[in-house]
Amino acid sequence: MMQPELLEQLSWPYHNIINSSLDLEFSFSFSNTEDSYSSGISSDQFLFADEFVEYLMSGDKFQVTDGDYMEGLEPILGGDQLGDVCRWLREDESEGSFPSPNQCTEPEDIWSPSQSTKSSEVSLTLPGGDMDIDSHLSLGHLLKAYGQAMEMEQRELAEVIRRRIMEKVSPVGETLERLGFHLFQSVGMTEEEHLLQESSKNFKAAFKAFYQIFPYGKLAHFTANLAILEAVPENIETIHIVDFDVGEGVQWAPMIESVASLQKTLRLTLIKSGEDLLGEATRRLYDHARSSGLNMKVEEVGIEDLVSEIKKMKNRGGRREWLAFNCMVGLPHMRKGRSRSHVREFLRKAKELLANSENNEGIIVIGDGDAGERLRSCSGYGSFFEGYLSHYQALCESMEWNVAVSLAEARIAMESLFVAPFISSPFCLRKWEEVREGSDLYAEIGLNGQRLTKENLVEAQEMVREGESLYVVTIGGQNNNEMVLEWRGNPLVRVSTWR
C-alpha cells in the first residue's frame, strides 16, 4: 500500500482541472454572461505539471501570472465567422450524432438525421448509373454512405459522396461538420492547411492549455504513475521505467518528484522511433531531476535492441532494479498514432523481460486513447468507420462542453492540432487494416491483468469531478485491471495494468 503522504504528493498536481465552480484566484476561465461554466486551478493548488509543461515548451523557468494560459492563442478566424455555431452541448441526444463506439452493432437506423432531412431517403446509384445523390441528405447519412461505399470498394461512388460531404462541412460548424472537414484534410484542402498553419504558430500555448483543461492525457499519466509507484517493493533501490513514446516528457514530472521523496534512483529508457529527436526532452528531464535532488539516468534505445540493452544496463548497474514498462498510444495530446505492430513488438519484449526478471517482478502499463482496438469485432469497414468517428465525435463534444463559446477560436486551434491528425480518411483506413488483420492484442501476447487499486479509482474520479461533470471513471477488464474514462457513456481513454 502506498504511503498516504506519497499519494498526496503524486496526486496534487492533477486536481482542480474540470469545471470548478469555486471562485478561483488563478484560473483559465471559461465563462460568459450566458454560460457560467468555468475551469481553473486555485493558487494554492497550482499545478506543478503545468509549470513543467510551459518550462518544457519554452526551455526556461518562469513565473506564472493570471491570464497567461491563453497568451499566444491569437484568433485564427474572425468572430463573424464563428457566430453561434460553437454551442454548449446540454441535451441528452445530439442531432446527427453517431452511435456509441462501445461495440460494433448494425441496427436498421443507427444515425438519426436532422428533422429537416428526415423525410429524405438515402438513394445512391452505383457506378454505371447517374450517381444521383440527394442534396438534402443529412451529413450523417452521407458519412454513413461513404463508409459503406468504401467497404464495397466503390471508389468512384465514394468520391462523389465525398464531394457532397465537402459541401456541408465547416471548420467552425457543429461537431459533425468539423469532423467531416478534418476527415478529408489530406485531399488538397488549402483551408485545412491554413488552419493547421495558423494553429501551429500557437503550439506552445495550445499544448499547455489542452493538457491542463482536458483530462485525457492527465488521467492516463496519473493512473499509470500511481499504479507503478503502488507496485514498487520497498526494498528496491532503482525504479527502471521503459517508455514506449515519451513525447514531450510531461508524464514524468510528478514521478520525478515522488521518486526523489522515496530516496530511490530513477532510470528512464526511452524508445527511439524513426527520426524522433529526444534530446530536448531528455535535457529538460535531467534539469528537473537535478532541481529535485533525484539521481536519474536517461538512455535511448531502438526497440529492436531493447532486450539486449536492458540486460546490459542491469549487468552494469549492480544494484537491484524493478522494471516498469509504460506504453501510451493514441492520446490526443500526443498528436500521432503508432502502428499496432510497433505496440505489439514493445509489449512482447516487455513480457519477455519481465518473465526473466528477478522474482518475475515488474509491471506493464498501457494508456490507450485509440478507438481502433475496441472495434475489432466490426464486420466491415462501414461499421468500423461509424464507430471510429463516433469516438472522435464524443471527444470533440466533450471539448465543447469544457470550453465556453467566447473561447471557440482557441478550441478550434486545439482541435486542429490534437484531434484532426487522428481522423483523416487515410489514417482511419490504416487503422481498419491493422485491426482486422489482428486478434486481441493483449491475449495474443499472453499478458495477465494486474488489479488497479481503489485508491487509484478514487483519485481519478476526483480529478474529473465525477458527479459534477459529465465524465465518469469506471474500473473493469481482466481482474479489474482497466480504468476507463467515459463522457456521456462513450469511452475516451483506457488505462490498464498487466504482468
mmCIF file with all atom_site columns, N, CA and C in Angstrom, residues 258-294:
data_model
loop_
_atom_site.group_PDB
_atom_site.id
_atom_site.type_symbol
_atom_site.label_atom_id
_atom_site.label_alt_id
_atom_site.label_comp_id
_atom_site.label_asym_id
_atom_site.label_entity_id
_atom_site.label_seq_id
_atom_site.pdbx_PDB_ins_code
_atom_site.Cartn_x
_atom_site.Cartn_y
_atom_site.Cartn_z
_atom_site.occupancy
_atom_site.B_iso_or_equiv
_atom_site.pdbx_formal_charge
_atom_site.auth_seq_id
_atom_site.auth_comp_id
_atom_site.auth_asym_id
_atom_site.auth_atom_id
_atom_site.pdbx_PDB_model_num
ATOM 1   N N  . SER A 1 258 ? 8.102  12.320 -6.888  1.00 0.00 ? 258 SER A N  1
ATOM 2   C CA . SER A 1 258 ? 7.746  11.240 -5.968  1.00 0.00 ? 258 SER A CA 1
ATOM 3   C C  . SER A 1 258 ? 8.920  10.309 -5.698  1.00 0.00 ? 258 SER A C  1
ATOM 4   N N  . VAL A 1 259 ? 9.660  9.943  -6.736  1.00 0.00 ? 259 VAL A N  1
ATOM 5   C CA . VAL A 1 259 ? 10.803 9.049  -6.556  1.00 0.00 ? 259 VAL A CA 1
ATOM 6   C C  . VAL A 1 259 ? 11.883 9.735  -5.723  1.00 0.00 ? 259 VAL A C  1
ATOM 7   N N  . ALA A 1 260 ? 12.046 11.037 -5.918  1.00 0.00 ? 260 ALA A N  1
ATOM 8   C CA . ALA A 1 260 ? 13.015 11.780 -5.105  1.00 0.00 ? 260 ALA A CA 1
ATOM 9   C C  . ALA A 1 260 ? 12.640 11.712 -3.628  1.00 0.00 ? 260 ALA A C  1
ATOM 10  N N  . SER A 1 261 ? 11.350 11.822 -3.318  1.00 0.00 ? 261 SER A N  1
ATOM 11  C CA . SER A 1 261 ? 10.915 11.769 -1.924  1.00 0.00 ? 261 SER A CA 1
ATOM 12  C C  . SER A 1 261 ? 11.106 10.384 -1.321  1.00 0.00 ? 261 SER A C  1
ATOM 13  N N  . LEU A 1 262 ? 11.124 9.344  -2.167  1.00 0.00 ? 262 LEU A N  1
ATOM 14  C CA . LEU A 1 262 ? 11.353 7.979  -1.690  1.00 0.00 ? 262 LEU A CA 1
ATOM 15  C C  . LEU A 1 262 ? 12.837 7.682  -1.501  1.00 0.00 ? 262 LEU A C  1
ATOM 16  N N  . GLN A 1 263 ? 13.677 8.614  -1.933  1.00 0.00 ? 263 GLN A N  1
ATOM 17  C CA . GLN A 1 263 ? 15.129 8.457  -1.857  1.00 0.00 ? 263 GLN A CA 1
ATOM 18  C C  . GLN A 1 263 ? 15.594 7.211  -2.614  1.00 0.00 ? 263 GLN A C  1
ATOM 19  N N  . LYS A 1 264 ? 15.001 7.030  -3.776  1.00 0.00 ? 264 LYS A N  1
ATOM 20  C CA . LYS A 1 264 ? 15.411 5.951  -4.672  1.00 0.00 ? 264 LYS A CA 1
ATOM 21  C C  . LYS A 1 264 ? 16.017 6.555  -5.934  1.00 0.00 ? 264 LYS A C  1
ATOM 22  N N  . THR A 1 265 ? 16.536 5.693  -6.777  1.00 0.00 ? 265 THR A N  1
ATOM 23  C CA . THR A 1 265 ? 17.113 6.113  -8.057  1.00 0.00 ? 265 THR A CA 1
ATOM 24  C C  . THR A 1 265 ? 16.110 5.819  -9.165  1.00 0.00 ? 265 THR A C  1
ATOM 25  N N  . LEU A 1 266 ? 16.050 6.711  -10.154 1.00 0.00 ? 266 LEU A N  1
ATOM 26  C CA . LEU A 1 266 ? 15.169 6.515  -11.300 1.00 0.00 ? 266 LEU A CA 1
ATOM 27  C C  . LEU A 1 266 ? 15.998 6.354  -12.567 1.00 0.00 ? 266 LEU A C  1
ATOM 28  N N  . ARG A 1 267 ? 15.681 5.313  -13.322 1.00 0.00 ? 267 ARG A N  1
ATOM 29  C CA . ARG A 1 267 ? 16.315 5.100  -14.636 1.00 0.00 ? 267 ARG A CA 1
ATOM 30  C C  . ARG A 1 267 ? 15.209 5.114  -15.687 1.00 0.00 ? 267 ARG A C  1
ATOM 31  N N  . LEU A 1 268 ? 15.346 5.970  -16.677 1.00 0.00 ? 268 LEU A N  1
ATOM 32  C CA . LEU A 1 268 ? 14.385 6.053  -17.775 1.00 0.00 ? 268 LEU A CA 1
ATOM 33  C C  . LEU A 1 268 ? 15.042 5.571  -19.063 1.00 0.00 ? 268 LEU A C  1
ATOM 34  N N  . THR A 1 269 ? 14.425 4.588  -19.684 1.00 0.00 ? 269 THR A N  1
ATOM 35  C CA . THR A 1 269 ? 14.867 4.132  -21.000 1.00 0.00 ? 269 THR A CA 1
ATOM 36  C C  . THR A 1 269 ? 13.802 4.545  -22.011 1.00 0.00 ? 269 THR A C  1
ATOM 37  N N  . LEU A 1 270 ? 14.178 5.394  -22.957 1.00 0.00 ? 270 LEU A N  1
ATOM 38  C CA . LEU A 1 270 ? 13.247 5.930  -23.941 1.00 0.00 ? 270 LEU A CA 1
ATOM 39  C C  . LEU A 1 270 ? 13.427 5.208  -25.265 1.00 0.00 ? 270 LEU A C  1
ATOM 40  N N  . ILE A 1 271 ? 12.311 4.755  -25.839 1.00 0.00 ? 271 ILE A N  1
ATOM 41  C CA . ILE A 1 271 ? 12.363 4.047  -27.115 1.00 0.00 ? 271 ILE A CA 1
ATOM 42  C C  . ILE A 1 271 ? 12.418 5.055  -28.259 1.00 0.00 ? 271 ILE A C  1
ATOM 43  N N  . LYS A 1 272 ? 13.444 4.956  -29.069 1.00 0.00 ? 272 LYS A N  1
ATOM 44  C CA . LYS A 1 272 ? 13.575 5.826  -30.232 1.00 0.00 ? 272 LYS A CA 1
ATOM 45  C C  . LYS A 1 272 ? 12.638 5.345  -31.337 1.00 0.00 ? 272 LYS A C  1
ATOM 46  N N  . SER A 1 273 ? 12.015 6.307  -32.031 1.00 0.00 ? 273 SER A N  1
ATOM 47  C CA . SER A 1 273 ? 11.113 5.967  -33.128 1.00 0.00 ? 273 SER A CA 1
ATOM 48  C C  . SER A 1 273 ? 11.516 6.757  -34.360 1.00 0.00 ? 273 SER A C  1
ATOM 49  N N  . GLY A 1 274 ? 12.084 6.072  -35.345 1.00 0.00 ? 274 GLY A N  1
ATOM 50  C CA . GLY A 1 274 ? 12.474 6.743  -36.577 1.00 0.00 ? 274 GLY A CA 1
ATOM 51  C C  . GLY A 1 274 ? 13.443 7.864  -36.313 1.00 0.00 ? 274 GLY A C  1
ATOM 52  N N  . GLU A 1 275 ? 13.078 9.071  -36.768 1.00 0.00 ? 275 GLU A N  1
ATOM 53  C CA . GLU A 1 275 ? 13.952 10.235 -36.628 1.00 0.00 ? 275 GLU A CA 1
ATOM 54  C C  . GLU A 1 275 ? 13.523 11.138 -35.474 1.00 0.00 ? 275 GLU A C  1
ATOM 55  N N  . ASP A 1 276 ? 12.675 10.611 -34.582 1.00 0.00 ? 276 ASP A N  1
ATOM 56  C CA . ASP A 1 276 ? 12.259 11.428 -33.434 1.00 0.00 ? 276 ASP A CA 1
ATOM 57  C C  . ASP A 1 276 ? 13.475 11.909 -32.659 1.00 0.00 ? 276 ASP A C  1
ATOM 58  N N  . LEU A 1 277 ? 13.485 13.187 -32.329 1.00 0.00 ? 277 LEU A N  1
ATOM 59  C CA . LEU A 1 277 ? 14.592 13.764 -31.574 1.00 0.00 ? 277 LEU A CA 1
ATOM 60  C C  . LEU A 1 277 ? 14.195 13.846 -30.101 1.00 0.00 ? 277 LEU A C  1
ATOM 61  N N  . LEU A 1 278 ? 14.884 13.082 -29.263 1.00 0.00 ? 278 LEU A N  1
ATOM 62  C CA . LEU A 1 278 ? 14.555 13.027 -27.848 1.00 0.00 ? 278 LEU A CA 1
ATOM 63  C C  . LEU A 1 278 ? 15.480 13.908 -27.018 1.00 0.00 ? 278 LEU A C  1
ATOM 64  N N  . GLY A 1 279 ? 16.435 14.555 -27.664 1.00 0.00 ? 279 GLY A N  1
ATOM 65  C CA . GLY A 1 279 ? 17.447 15.299 -26.933 1.00 0.00 ? 279 GLY A CA 1
ATOM 66  C C  . GLY A 1 279 ? 16.891 16.378 -26.032 1.00 0.00 ? 279 GLY A C  1
ATOM 67  N N  . GLU A 1 280 ? 15.940 17.178 -26.546 1.00 0.00 ? 280 GLU A N  1
ATOM 68  C CA . GLU A 1 280 ? 15.386 18.269 -25.755 1.00 0.00 ? 280 GLU A CA 1
ATOM 69  C C  . GLU A 1 280 ? 14.597 17.745 -24.562 1.00 0.00 ? 280 GLU A C  1
ATOM 70  N N  . ALA A 1 281 ? 13.777 16.723 -24.798 1.00 0.00 ? 281 ALA A N  1
ATOM 71  C CA . ALA A 1 281 ? 13.014 16.139 -23.687 1.00 0.00 ? 281 ALA A CA 1
ATOM 72  C C  . ALA A 1 281 ? 13.960 15.568 -22.640 1.00 0.00 ? 281 ALA A C  1
ATOM 73  N N  . THR A 1 282 ? 15.011 14.905 -23.081 1.00 0.00 ? 282 THR A N  1
ATOM 74  C CA . THR A 1 282 ? 15.981 14.318 -22.154 1.00 0.00 ? 282 THR A CA 1
ATOM 75  C C  . THR A 1 282 ? 16.670 15.399 -21.328 1.00 0.00 ? 282 THR A C  1
ATOM 76  N N  . ARG A 1 283 ? 17.088 16.467 -21.983 1.00 0.00 ? 283 ARG A N  1
ATOM 77  C CA . ARG A 1 283 ? 17.783 17.543 -21.271 1.00 0.00 ? 283 ARG A CA 1
ATOM 78  C C  . ARG A 1 283 ? 16.897 18.151 -20.194 1.00 0.00 ? 283 ARG A C  1
ATOM 79  N N  . ARG A 1 284 ? 15.643 18.403 -20.538 1.00 0.00 ? 284 ARG A N  1
ATOM 80  C CA . ARG A 1 284 ? 14.748 19.032 -19.581 1.00 0.00 ? 284 ARG A CA 1
ATOM 81  C C  . ARG A 1 284 ? 14.398 18.091 -18.425 1.00 0.00 ? 284 ARG A C  1
ATOM 82  N N  . LEU A 1 285 ? 14.276 16.806 -18.729 1.00 0.00 ? 285 LEU A N  1
ATOM 83  C CA . LEU A 1 285 ? 14.046 15.846 -17.650 1.00 0.00 ? 285 LEU A CA 1
ATOM 84  C C  . LEU A 1 285 ? 15.239 15.826 -16.696 1.00 0.00 ? 285 LEU A C  1
ATOM 85  N N  . TYR A 1 286 ? 16.432 15.858 -17.247 1.00 0.00 ? 286 TYR A N  1
ATOM 86  C CA . TYR A 1 286 ? 17.631 15.920 -16.407 1.00 0.00 ? 286 TYR A CA 1
ATOM 87  C C  . TYR A 1 286 ? 17.628 17.184 -15.551 1.00 0.00 ? 286 TYR A C  1
ATOM 88  N N  . ASP A 1 287 ? 17.282 18.299 -16.148 1.00 0.00 ? 287 ASP A N  1
ATOM 89  C CA . ASP A 1 287 ? 17.274 19.560 -15.406 1.00 0.00 ? 287 ASP A CA 1
ATOM 90  C C  . ASP A 1 287 ? 16.300 19.492 -14.238 1.00 0.00 ? 287 ASP A C  1
ATOM 91  N N  . HIS A 1 288 ? 15.143 18.930 -14.496 1.00 0.00 ? 288 HIS A N  1
ATOM 92  C CA . HIS A 1 288 ? 14.160 18.866 -13.424 1.00 0.00 ? 288 HIS A CA 1
ATOM 93  C C  . HIS A 1 288 ? 14.578 17.880 -12.336 1.00 0.00 ? 288 HIS A C  1
ATOM 94  N N  . ALA A 1 289 ? 15.146 16.759 -12.731 1.00 0.00 ? 289 ALA A N  1
ATOM 95  C CA . ALA A 1 289 ? 15.630 15.791 -11.744 1.00 0.00 ? 289 ALA A CA 1
ATOM 96  C C  . ALA A 1 289 ? 16.708 16.417 -10.870 1.00 0.00 ? 289 ALA A C  1
ATOM 97  N N  . ARG A 1 290 ? 17.579 17.196 -11.495 1.00 0.00 ? 290 ARG A N  1
ATOM 98  C CA . ARG A 1 290 ? 18.652 17.856 -10.743 1.00 0.00 ? 290 ARG A CA 1
ATOM 99  C C  . ARG A 1 290 ? 18.066 18.830 -9.734  1.00 0.00 ? 290 ARG A C  1
ATOM 100 N N  . SER A 1 291 ? 17.072 19.611 -10.141 1.00 0.00 ? 291 SER A N  1
ATOM 101 C CA . SER A 1 291 ? 16.468 20.572 -9.226  1.00 0.00 ? 291 SER A CA 1
ATOM 102 C C  . SER A 1 291 ? 15.676 19.892 -8.116  1.00 0.00 ? 291 SER A C  1
ATOM 103 N N  . SER A 1 292 ? 15.269 18.639 -8.341  1.00 0.00 ? 292 SER A N  1
ATOM 104 C CA . SER A 1 292 ? 14.510 17.880 -7.336  1.00 0.00 ? 292 SER A CA 1
ATOM 105 C C  . SER A 1 292 ? 15.414 17.041 -6.439  1.00 0.00 ? 292 SER A C  1
ATOM 106 N N  . GLY A 1 293 ? 16.702 17.047 -6.737  1.00 0.00 ? 293 GLY A N  1
ATOM 107 C CA . GLY A 1 293 ? 17.632 16.255 -5.946  1.00 0.00 ? 293 GLY A CA 1
ATOM 108 C C  . GLY A 1 293 ? 17.539 14.770 -6.215  1.00 0.00 ? 293 GLY A C  1
ATOM 109 N N  . LEU A 1 294 ? 17.135 14.398 -7.429  1.00 0.00 ? 294 LEU A N  1
ATOM 110 C CA . LEU A 1 294 ? 16.963 12.988 -7.784  1.00 0.00 ? 294 LEU A CA 1
ATOM 111 C C  . LEU A 1 294 ? 18.139 12.487 -8.591  1.00 0.00 ? 294 LEU A C  1
#
